[in-house]
Coordinates of C-alpha atoms and ligand atoms in Angstrom, one line a residue:
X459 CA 11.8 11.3 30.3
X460 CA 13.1 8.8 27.5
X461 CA 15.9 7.7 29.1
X462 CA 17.8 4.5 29.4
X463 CA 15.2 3.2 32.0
X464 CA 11.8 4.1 30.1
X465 CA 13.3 2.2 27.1
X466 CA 14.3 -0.6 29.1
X467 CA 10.8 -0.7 30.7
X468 CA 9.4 -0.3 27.2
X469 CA 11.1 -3.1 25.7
X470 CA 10.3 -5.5 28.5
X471 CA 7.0 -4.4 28.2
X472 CA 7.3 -5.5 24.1
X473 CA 8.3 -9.0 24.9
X474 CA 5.5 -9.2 27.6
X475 CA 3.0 -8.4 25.2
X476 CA 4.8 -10.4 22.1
X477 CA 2.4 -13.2 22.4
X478 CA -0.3 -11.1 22.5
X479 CA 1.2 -9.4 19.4
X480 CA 1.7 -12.6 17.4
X481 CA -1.6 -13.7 18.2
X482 CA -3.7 -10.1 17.0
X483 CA -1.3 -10.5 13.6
X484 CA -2.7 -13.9 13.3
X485 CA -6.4 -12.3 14.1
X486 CA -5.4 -9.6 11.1
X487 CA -4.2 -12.3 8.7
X488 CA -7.6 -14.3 8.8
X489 CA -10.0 -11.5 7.7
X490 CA -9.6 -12.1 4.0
X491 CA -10.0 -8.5 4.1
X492 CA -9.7 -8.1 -0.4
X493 CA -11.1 -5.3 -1.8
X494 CA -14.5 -4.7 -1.0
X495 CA -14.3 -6.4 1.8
X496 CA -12.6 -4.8 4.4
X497 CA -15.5 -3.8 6.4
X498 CA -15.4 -7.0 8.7
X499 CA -11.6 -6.5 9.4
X500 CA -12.2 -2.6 10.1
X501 CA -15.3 -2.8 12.8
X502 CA -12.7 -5.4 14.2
X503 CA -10.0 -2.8 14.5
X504 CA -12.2 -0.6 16.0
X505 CA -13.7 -2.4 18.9
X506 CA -9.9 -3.6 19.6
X507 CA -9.1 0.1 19.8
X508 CA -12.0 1.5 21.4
X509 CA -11.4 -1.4 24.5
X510 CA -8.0 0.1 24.6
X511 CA -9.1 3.3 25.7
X512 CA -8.5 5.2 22.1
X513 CA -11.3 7.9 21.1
X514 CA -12.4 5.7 17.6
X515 CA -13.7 7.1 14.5
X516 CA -14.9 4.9 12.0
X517 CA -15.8 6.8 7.9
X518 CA -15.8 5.8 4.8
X519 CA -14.8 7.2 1.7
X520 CA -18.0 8.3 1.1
X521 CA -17.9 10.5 4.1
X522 CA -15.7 12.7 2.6
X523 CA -15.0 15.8 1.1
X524 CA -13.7 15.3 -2.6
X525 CA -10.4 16.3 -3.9
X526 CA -8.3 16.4 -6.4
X527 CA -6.3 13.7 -6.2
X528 CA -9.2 11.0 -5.4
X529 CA -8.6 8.4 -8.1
X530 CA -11.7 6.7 -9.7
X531 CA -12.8 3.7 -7.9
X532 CA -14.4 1.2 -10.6
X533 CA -16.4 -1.5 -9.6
X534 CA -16.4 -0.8 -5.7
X535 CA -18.3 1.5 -3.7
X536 CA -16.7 4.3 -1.8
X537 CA -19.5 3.9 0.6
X538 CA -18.4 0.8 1.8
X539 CA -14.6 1.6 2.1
X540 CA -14.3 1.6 6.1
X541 CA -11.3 4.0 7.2
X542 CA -10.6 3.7 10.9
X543 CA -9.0 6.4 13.1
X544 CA -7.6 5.6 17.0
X545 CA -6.7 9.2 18.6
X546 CA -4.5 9.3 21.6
X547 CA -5.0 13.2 22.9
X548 CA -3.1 13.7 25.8
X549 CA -3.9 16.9 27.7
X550 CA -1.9 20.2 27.7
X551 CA 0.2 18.2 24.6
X552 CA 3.5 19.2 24.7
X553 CA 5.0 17.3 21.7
X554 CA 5.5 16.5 18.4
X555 CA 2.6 14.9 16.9
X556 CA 2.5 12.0 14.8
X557 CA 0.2 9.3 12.6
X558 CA 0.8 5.8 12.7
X559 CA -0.7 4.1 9.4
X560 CA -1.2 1.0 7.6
X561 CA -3.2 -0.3 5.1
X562 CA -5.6 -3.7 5.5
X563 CA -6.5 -3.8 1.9
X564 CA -5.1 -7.4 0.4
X565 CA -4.6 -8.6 -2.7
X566 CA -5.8 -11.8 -4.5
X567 CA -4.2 -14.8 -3.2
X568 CA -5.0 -16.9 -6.6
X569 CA -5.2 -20.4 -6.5
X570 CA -5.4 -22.3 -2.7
X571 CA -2.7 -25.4 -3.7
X572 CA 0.0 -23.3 -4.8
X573 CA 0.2 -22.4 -1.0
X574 CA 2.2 -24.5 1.3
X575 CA -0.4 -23.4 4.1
X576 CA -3.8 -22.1 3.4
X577 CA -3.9 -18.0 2.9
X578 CA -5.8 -17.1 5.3
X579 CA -4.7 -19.8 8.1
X580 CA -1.4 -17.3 9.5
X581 CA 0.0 -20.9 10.1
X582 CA 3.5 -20.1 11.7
X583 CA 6.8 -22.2 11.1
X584 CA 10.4 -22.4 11.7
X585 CA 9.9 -18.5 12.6
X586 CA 7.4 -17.3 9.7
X587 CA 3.8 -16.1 9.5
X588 CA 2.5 -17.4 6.1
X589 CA -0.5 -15.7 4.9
X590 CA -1.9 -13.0 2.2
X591 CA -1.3 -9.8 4.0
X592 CA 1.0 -11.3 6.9
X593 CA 3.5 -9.1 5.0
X594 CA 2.3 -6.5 3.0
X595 CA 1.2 -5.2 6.0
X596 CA -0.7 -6.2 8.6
X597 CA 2.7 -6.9 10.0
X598 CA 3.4 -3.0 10.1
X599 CA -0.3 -2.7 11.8
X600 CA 1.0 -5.4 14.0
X601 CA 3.8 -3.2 15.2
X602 CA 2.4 0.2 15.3
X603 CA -0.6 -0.8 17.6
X604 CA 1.5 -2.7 19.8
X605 CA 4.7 -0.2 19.9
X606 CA 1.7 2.0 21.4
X607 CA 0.5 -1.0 24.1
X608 CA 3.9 -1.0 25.4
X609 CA 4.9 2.6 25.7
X610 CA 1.3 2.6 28.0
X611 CA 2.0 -0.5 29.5
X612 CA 5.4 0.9 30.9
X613 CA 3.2 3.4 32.5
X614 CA 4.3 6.2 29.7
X615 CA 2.1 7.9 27.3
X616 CA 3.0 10.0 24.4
X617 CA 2.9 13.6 25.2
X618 CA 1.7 14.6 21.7
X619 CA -1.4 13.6 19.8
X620 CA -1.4 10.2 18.0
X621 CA -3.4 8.3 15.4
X622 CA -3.2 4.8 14.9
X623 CA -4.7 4.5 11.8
X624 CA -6.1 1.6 9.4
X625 CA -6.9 2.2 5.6
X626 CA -8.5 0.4 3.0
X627 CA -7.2 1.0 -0.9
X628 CA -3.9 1.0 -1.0
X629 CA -3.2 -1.6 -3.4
X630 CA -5.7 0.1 -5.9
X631 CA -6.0 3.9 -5.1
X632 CA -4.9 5.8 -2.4
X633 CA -8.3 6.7 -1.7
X634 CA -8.3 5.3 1.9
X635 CA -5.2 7.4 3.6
X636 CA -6.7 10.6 1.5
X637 CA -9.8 10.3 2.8
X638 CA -7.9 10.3 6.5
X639 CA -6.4 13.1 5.6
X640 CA -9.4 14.7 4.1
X641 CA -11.3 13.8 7.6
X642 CA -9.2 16.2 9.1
X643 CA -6.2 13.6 10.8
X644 CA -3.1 15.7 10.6
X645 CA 0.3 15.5 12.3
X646 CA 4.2 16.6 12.1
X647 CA 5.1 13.3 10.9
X648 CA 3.3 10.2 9.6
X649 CA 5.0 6.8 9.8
X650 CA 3.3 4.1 7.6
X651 CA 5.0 0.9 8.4
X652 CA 5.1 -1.1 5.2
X653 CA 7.4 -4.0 5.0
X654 CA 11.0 -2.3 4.0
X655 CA 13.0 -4.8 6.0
X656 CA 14.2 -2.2 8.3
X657 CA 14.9 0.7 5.3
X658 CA 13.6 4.0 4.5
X659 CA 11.9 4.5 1.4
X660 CA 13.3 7.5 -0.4
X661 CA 12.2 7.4 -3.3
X662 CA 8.7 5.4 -4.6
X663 CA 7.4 5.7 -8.4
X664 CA 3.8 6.4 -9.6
X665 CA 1.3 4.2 -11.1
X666 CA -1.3 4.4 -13.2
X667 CA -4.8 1.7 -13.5
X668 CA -6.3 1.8 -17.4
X669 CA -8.2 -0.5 -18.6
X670 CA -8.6 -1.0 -22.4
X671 CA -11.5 -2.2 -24.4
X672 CA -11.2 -3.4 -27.7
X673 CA -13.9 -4.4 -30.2
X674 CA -13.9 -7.1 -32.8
X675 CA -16.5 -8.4 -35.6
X676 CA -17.7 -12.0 -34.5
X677 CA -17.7 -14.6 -37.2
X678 CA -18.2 -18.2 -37.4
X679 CA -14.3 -19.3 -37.2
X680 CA -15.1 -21.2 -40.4
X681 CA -14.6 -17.4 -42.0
X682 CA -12.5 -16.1 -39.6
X683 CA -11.0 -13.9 -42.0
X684 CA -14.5 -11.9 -42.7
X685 CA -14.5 -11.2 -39.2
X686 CA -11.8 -9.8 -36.6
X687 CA -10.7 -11.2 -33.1
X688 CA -10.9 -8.3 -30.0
X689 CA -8.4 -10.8 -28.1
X690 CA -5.1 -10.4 -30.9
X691 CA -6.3 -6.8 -31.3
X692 CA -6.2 -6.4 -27.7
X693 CA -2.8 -8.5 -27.8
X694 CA -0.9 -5.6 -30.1
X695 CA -2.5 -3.3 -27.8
X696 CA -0.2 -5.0 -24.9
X697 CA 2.6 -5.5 -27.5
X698 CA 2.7 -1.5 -28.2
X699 CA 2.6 -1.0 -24.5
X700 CA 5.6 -3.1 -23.7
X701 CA 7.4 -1.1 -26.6
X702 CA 6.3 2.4 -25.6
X703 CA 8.0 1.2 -21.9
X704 CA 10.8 0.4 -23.2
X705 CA 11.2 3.5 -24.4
X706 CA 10.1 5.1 -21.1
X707 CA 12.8 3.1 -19.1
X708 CA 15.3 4.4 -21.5
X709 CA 14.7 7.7 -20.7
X710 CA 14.7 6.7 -17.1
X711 CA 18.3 5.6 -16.9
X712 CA 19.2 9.3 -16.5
X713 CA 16.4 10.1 -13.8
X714 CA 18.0 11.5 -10.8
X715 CA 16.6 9.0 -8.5
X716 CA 16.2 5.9 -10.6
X717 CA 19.4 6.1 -12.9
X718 CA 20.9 3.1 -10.7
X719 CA 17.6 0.8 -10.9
X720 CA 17.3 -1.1 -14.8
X721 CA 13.5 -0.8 -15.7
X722 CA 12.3 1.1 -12.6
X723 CA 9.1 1.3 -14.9
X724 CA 7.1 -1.4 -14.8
X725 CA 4.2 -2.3 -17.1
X726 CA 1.6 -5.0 -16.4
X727 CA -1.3 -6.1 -17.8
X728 CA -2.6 -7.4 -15.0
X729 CA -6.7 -8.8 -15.9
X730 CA -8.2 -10.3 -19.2
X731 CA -11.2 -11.1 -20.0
X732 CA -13.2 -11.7 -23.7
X733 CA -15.0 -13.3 -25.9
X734 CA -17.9 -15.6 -25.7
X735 CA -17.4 -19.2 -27.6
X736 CA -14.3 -20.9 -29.0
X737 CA -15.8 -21.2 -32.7
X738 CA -16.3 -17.5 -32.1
X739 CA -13.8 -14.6 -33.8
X740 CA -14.5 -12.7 -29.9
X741 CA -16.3 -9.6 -30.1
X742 CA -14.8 -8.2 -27.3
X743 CA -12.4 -8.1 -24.9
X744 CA -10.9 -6.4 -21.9
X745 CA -7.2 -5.8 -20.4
X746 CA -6.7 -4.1 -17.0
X747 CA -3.2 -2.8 -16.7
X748 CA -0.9 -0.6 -14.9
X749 CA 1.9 1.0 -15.4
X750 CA 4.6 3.2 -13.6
X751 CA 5.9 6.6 -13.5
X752 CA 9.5 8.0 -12.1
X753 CA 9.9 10.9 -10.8
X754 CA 9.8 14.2 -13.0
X755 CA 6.6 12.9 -14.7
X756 CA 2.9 13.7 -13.9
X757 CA 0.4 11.2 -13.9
X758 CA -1.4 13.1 -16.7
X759 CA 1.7 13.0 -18.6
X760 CA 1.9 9.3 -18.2
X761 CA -1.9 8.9 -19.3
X762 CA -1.2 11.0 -22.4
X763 CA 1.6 8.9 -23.0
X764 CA -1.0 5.5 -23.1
X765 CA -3.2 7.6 -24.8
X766 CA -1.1 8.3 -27.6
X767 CA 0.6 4.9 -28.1
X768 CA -2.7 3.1 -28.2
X769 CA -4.3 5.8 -30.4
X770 CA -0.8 5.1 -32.6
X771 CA -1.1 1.1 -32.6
X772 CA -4.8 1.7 -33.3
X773 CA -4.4 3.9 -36.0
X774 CA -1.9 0.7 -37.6
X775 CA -4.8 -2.0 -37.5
X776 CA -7.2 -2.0 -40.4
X777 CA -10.4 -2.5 -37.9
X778 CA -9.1 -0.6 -34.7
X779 CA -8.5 2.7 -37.4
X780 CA -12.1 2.8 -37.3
X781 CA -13.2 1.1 -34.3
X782 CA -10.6 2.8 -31.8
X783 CA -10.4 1.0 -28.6
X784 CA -11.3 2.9 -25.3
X785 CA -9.2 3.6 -22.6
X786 CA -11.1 3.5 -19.2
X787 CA -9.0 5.2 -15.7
X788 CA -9.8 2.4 -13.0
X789 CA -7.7 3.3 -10.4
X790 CA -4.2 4.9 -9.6
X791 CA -3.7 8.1 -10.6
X792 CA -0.4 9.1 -8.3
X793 CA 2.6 11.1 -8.5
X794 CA 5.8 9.3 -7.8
X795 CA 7.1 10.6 -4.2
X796 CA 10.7 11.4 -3.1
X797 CA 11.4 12.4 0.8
X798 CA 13.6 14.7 0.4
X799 CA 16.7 14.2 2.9
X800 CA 17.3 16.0 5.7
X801 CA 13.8 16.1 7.6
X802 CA 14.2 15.9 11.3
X803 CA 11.6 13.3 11.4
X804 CA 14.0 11.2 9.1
X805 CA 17.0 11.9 11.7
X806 CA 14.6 11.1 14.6
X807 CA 13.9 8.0 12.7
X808 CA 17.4 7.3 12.0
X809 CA 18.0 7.4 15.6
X810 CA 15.7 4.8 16.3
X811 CA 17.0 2.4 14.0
X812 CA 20.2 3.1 15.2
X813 CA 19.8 2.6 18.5
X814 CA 18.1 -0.9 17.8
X815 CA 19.9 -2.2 15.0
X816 CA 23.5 -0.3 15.9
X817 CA 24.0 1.0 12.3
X818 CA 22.9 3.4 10.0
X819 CA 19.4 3.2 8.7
X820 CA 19.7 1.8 5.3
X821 CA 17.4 3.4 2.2
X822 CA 15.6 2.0 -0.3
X823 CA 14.4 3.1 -3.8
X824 CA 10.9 1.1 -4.7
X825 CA 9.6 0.6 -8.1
X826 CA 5.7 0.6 -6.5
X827 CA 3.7 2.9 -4.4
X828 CA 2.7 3.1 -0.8
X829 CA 0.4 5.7 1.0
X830 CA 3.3 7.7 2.5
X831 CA 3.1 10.1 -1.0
X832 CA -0.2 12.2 -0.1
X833 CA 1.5 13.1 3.3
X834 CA 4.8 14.5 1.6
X835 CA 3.3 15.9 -1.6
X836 CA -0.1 17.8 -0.7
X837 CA 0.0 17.7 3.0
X838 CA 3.5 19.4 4.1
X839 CA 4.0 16.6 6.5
X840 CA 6.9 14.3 6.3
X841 CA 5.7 10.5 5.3
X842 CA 8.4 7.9 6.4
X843 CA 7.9 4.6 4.9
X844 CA 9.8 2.5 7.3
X845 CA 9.0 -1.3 8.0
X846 CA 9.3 -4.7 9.4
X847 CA 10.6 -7.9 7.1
X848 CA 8.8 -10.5 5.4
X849 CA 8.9 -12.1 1.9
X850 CA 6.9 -12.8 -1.9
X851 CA 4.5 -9.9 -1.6
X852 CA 1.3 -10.2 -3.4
X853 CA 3.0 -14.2 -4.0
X854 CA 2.6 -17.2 -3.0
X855 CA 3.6 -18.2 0.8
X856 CA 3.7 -14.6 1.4
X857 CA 5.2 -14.3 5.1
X858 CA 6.5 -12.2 7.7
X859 CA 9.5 -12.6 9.6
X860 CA 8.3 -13.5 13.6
X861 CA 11.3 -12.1 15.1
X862 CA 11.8 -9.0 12.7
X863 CA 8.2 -7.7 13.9
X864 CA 10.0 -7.9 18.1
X865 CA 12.5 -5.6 16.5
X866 CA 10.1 -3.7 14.3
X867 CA 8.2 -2.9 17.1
X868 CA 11.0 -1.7 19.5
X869 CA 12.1 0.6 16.4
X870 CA 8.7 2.4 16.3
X871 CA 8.0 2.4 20.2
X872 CA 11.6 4.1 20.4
X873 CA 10.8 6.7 17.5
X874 CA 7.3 7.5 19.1
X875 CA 9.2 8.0 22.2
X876 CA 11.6 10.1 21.2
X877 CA 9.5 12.2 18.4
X878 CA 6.3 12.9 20.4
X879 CA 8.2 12.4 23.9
X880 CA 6.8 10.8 26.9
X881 CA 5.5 11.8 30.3
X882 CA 3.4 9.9 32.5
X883 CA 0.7 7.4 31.7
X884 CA -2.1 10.5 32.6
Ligands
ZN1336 ZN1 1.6 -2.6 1.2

């Protein structure tokens, strides 16, 4: 039933509706949808869902079973972590079936006048969406949902169950595509759209969320030397852990997927805060870092790894010997993720591409994580991270290319097409 005229009727039926398309990004991009506070954005999603004729189901994290691999969520609640599924269950399904998912979670924008156009304004120029999350990746939300409208529009419907799903925590846990998962949402593929610029991911690395603590002895400054400062101590901390990557990246260089990337492991400490006057040696303070982990390492043998280099730098400092700093988990807690070549949902993929961009689909190797790991590693399904284009994630004038999302969109509506096949709008 795909043939030359559905796809034709399909992509007509793309540019009918790219207004429409540009305008719901827009929509997205305005929910300043940080973490904590996607709730807004998500009961949004859902009525837009439920008016398209989807069955809607609406959880959070709380609403689920627990597993292993649910990382520790600090500071937010679970119970306010909305998940939203939107099933497409065709009778009698005949085909392969498939999840469509992308997170809403954004990150901090920081300060308002270092962007050219307000964050949260999805002001559009000279062919660009700017906006915190315009990229990283409402844009992919932006796609899949509308990749959907226009296969229905065309008067088609995929002959295989579909979710379109939207999850919250992907730029701190995971926790919102497991919970999906955990729900019960499974399918023969899952596509999560993130913004690769056209690529495949094949390869994505760990990361890990610590956060250290650190003591000091607060003095008047006048006798700073009676006393001890928690922000240097905390300072040697980060020294040590910029030393004990270096170290990990030289091992790196002969990882099988990462040998061609310098540094693929990246350490950042990321929050501080401490202390409580300037003629104050500070009694305390707080880092929140994270670091990554290639493939062939577990996450527990990362956290040993900052265990034992901050036990070691400790264990060097007069005060911290005796006052040993703590080492809190905050978040991340994931495996690095390699699809393996040679799925047929890749080739499907492939196909897709090809038939929209006329070449081969191009791969990429990332030095961060997206959602597509739980799908691949503890699921058996297939997770394709395959995306539109934009620019300066988690930066400043973050943006989205306008005309890469027409093309985006024609790539996904094509591979739902072809992998779940089509029959009749029913
Ligand atoms: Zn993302």
């Amino acid at each position: 039933m795909f043939d030359d005229e559905a796809r034709a009727r399909i992509f007509s039926a793309i540019d009918a509706g790219f207004d429409s398309q540009v305008a719901f990004l827009q929509d997205l991009v305005r929910f300043p949808s940080l973490r904590g506070r996607e709730a807004p954005l998500q009961d949004w999603f859902a009525r837009q869902m439920a008016q398209r004729g989807y069955a809607v189901d609406r959880f959070s994290i709380a609403d689920v079973p627990d597993h292993p691999k649910m990382a520790p969520m600090v500071g937010v609640d679970p119970a306010g972590s909305i998940q939203v599924v939107a099933s497409h269950r065709p009778s009698n399904p005949t085909g392969r079936s498939l999840i469509l998912q992308g997170h809403i979670d954004v990150v901090p924008e920081g300060p308002h006048e270092m962007w050219t156009h307000p964050p949260y304004s999805a002001t559009i120029r000279d062919g660009w969406m700017y906006g915190r999350g315009a990229h990283d990746m409402k844009s992919g939300v932006s796609c899949m949902v509308f990749a959907m409208d226009a296969i229905r529009a065309a008067g088609f419907e995929p002959a295989a169950d579909v979710y379109v799903q939207t999850v919250t925590e992907e730029e701190s846990t995971g926790n919102g595509a497991l919970a999906a998962l955990l729900r019960g949402y499974r399918a023969e593929a899952a596509l999560v759209p993130e913004p690769t610029g056209h690529a495949i991911t094949r390869t994505q690395t760990g990361t890990i969320w610590f956060r250290l603590r650190v003591r000091g002895v607060p003095v008047h400054v006048a006798v700073a030397q009676d006393g001890t400062n928690a922000i240097m101590s905390a300072y040697a901390l980060i020294n040590a852990l910029y030393a004990h990557t270096r170290t990990l990246n030289e091992a790196a260089r002969s990882n099988p997927w990462y040998a061609q990337i310098k540094d693929p492991i990246k350490f950042n400490p990321g929050i501080i805060r401490g202390g409580d006057w300037a003629s104050s040696t500070p009694a305390w303070c707080e880092v929140d870092c994270r670091i990554g982990l290639v493939p062939g390492t577990t996450p527990e043998q990362a956290m040993a790894g900052i265990e034992a280099c901050v036990k070691a730098a400790a264990t060097g400092d007069s005060f911290m010997a005796n006052n040993p700093p703590e080492i809190i988990w905050t978040g991340f807690q994931t495996d690095p993720y390699v699809l393996e070549p040679g799925s047929e949902a890749e080739a499907v993929l492939a196909a897709a591409h090809a038939s929209v961009h006329g070449g081969a689909m191009p791969e990429r190797r990332t030095t961060a994580v997206n959602d597509a790991r739980y799908y691949g590693l503890y699921f058996n399904t297939p997770g394709l991270c395959y995306g539109p284009k934009g620019e300066v994630a988690h930066g400043f004038d973050e943006r989205t290319s306008i005309e890469d999302l027409r093309t985006c969109t024609r790539t996904i509506a094509t591979y739902i097409a072809s992998w779940c096949g089509l029959r009749p709008r029913g």
